[in-house]
mmCIF file of C-alpha atoms in Angstrom:
data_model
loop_
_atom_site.group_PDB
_atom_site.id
_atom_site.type_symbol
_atom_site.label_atom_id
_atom_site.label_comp_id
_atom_site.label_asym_id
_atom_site.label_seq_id
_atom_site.Cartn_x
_atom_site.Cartn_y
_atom_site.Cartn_z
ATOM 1 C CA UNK I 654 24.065 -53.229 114.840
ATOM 2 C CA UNK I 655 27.511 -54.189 115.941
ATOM 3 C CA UNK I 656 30.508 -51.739 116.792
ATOM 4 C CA UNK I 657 33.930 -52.215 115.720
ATOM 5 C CA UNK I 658 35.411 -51.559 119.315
ATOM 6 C CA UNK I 659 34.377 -52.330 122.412
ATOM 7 C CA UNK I 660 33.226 -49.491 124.242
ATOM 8 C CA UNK I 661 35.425 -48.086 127.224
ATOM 9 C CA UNK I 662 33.842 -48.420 130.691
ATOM 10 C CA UNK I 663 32.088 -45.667 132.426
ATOM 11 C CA UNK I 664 33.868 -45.564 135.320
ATOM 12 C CA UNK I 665 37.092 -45.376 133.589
ATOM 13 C CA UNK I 666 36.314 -42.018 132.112
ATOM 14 C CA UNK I 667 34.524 -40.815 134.595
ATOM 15 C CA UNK I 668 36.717 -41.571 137.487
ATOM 16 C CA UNK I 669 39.066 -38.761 136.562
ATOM 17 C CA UNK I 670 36.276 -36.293 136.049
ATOM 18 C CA UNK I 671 34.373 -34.825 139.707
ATOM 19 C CA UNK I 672 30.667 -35.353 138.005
ATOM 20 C CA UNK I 673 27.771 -36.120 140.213
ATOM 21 C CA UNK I 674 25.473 -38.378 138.575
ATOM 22 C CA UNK I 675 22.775 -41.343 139.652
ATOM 23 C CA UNK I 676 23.763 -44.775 139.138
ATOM 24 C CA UNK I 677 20.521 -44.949 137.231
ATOM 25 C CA UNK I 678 22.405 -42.466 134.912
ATOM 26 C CA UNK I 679 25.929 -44.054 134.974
ATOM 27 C CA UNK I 680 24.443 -47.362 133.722
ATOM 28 C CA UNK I 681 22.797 -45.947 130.725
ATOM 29 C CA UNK I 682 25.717 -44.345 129.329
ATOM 30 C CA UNK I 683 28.264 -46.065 126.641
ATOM 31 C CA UNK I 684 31.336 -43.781 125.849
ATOM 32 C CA UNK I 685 32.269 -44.672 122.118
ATOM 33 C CA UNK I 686 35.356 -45.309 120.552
ATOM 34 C CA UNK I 687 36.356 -41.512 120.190
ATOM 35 C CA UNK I 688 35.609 -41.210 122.980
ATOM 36 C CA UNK I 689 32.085 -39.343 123.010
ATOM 37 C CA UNK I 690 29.401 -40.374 125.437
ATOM 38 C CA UNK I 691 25.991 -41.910 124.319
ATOM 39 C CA UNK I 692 22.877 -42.944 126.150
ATOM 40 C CA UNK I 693 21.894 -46.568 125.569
ATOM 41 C CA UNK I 694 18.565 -45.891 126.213
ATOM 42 C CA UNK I 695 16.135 -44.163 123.621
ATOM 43 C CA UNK I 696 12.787 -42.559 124.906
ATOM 44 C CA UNK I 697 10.137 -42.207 122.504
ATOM 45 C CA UNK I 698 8.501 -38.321 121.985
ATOM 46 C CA UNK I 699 6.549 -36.918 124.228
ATOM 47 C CA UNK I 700 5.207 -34.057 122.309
ATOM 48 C CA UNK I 701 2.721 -36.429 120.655
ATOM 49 C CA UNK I 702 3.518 -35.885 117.119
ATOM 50 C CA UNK I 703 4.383 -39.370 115.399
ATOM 51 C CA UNK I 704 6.187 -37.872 112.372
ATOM 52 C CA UNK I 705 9.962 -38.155 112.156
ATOM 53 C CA UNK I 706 11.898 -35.593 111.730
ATOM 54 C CA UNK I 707 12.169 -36.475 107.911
ATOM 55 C CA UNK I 708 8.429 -36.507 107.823
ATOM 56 C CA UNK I 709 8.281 -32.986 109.196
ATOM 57 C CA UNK I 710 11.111 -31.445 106.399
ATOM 58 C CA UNK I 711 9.113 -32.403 103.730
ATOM 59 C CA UNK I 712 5.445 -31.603 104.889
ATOM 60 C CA UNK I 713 6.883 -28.314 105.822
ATOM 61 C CA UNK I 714 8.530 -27.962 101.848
ATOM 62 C CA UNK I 715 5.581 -29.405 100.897
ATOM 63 C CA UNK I 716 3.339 -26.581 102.489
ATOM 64 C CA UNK I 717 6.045 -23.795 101.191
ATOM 65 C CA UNK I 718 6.214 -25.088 97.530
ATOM 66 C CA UNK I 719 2.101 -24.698 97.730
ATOM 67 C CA UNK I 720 2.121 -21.453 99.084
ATOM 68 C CA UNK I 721 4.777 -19.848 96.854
ATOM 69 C CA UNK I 722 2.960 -21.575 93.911
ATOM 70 C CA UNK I 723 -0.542 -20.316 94.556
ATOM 71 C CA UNK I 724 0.941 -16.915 95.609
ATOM 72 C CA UNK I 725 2.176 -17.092 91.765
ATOM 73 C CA UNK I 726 -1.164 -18.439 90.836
ATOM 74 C CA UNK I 727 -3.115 -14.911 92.508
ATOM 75 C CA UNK I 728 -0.519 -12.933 90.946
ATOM 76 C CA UNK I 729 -0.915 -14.300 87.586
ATOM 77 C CA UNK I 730 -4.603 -13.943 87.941
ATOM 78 C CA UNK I 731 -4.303 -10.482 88.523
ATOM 79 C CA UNK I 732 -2.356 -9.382 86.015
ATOM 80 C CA UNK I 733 -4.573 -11.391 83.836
ATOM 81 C CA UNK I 734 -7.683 -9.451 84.679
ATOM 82 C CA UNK I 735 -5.809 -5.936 84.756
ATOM 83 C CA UNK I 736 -4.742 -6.652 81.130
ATOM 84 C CA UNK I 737 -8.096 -7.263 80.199
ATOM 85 C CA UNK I 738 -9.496 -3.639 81.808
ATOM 86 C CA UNK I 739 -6.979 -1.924 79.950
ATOM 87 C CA UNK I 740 -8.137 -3.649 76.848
ATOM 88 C CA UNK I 741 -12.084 -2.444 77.699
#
């Protein structure tokens, strides 16, 4: 994937500013065209779920949708049944 614009340096924006930061740190950043800063690296998760955060929305819908339809199932039910003792 290819920007537009070069990116500005680092030291250029950050030689006005009186931030302490690591080389290690100064190296990994990229400030974009409008001027907002973005790591160049990209560490994976550590909390050792494998689902993107897409993946998460929708099991989570999923597992509402289920529950709100089987808590209209039990209600259903139970009308169902008190109906049919007010028939006996």
């Amino acid at each position: 994937m290819s920007r537009k614009s070069s990116p500005q340096s680092v030291e250029s924006k950050l030689s006005n500013h009186s931030v302490k930061t690591s080389l290690v740190e100064t190296e990994s950043i990229v400030i974009a065209p409008n001027g907002s800063p973005h790591k160049t690296t990209h560490y994976p998760r550590t909390s050792g779920d494998n689902m993107s955060k897409h993946q998460r929305y929708y099991a989570r819908n999923r597992e509402l949708v289920c529950a709100r339809q089987r808590e209209a199932r039990r209600r259903k039910k139970v009308l169902r049944v008190s109906q049919k003792m007010g028939d006996i």
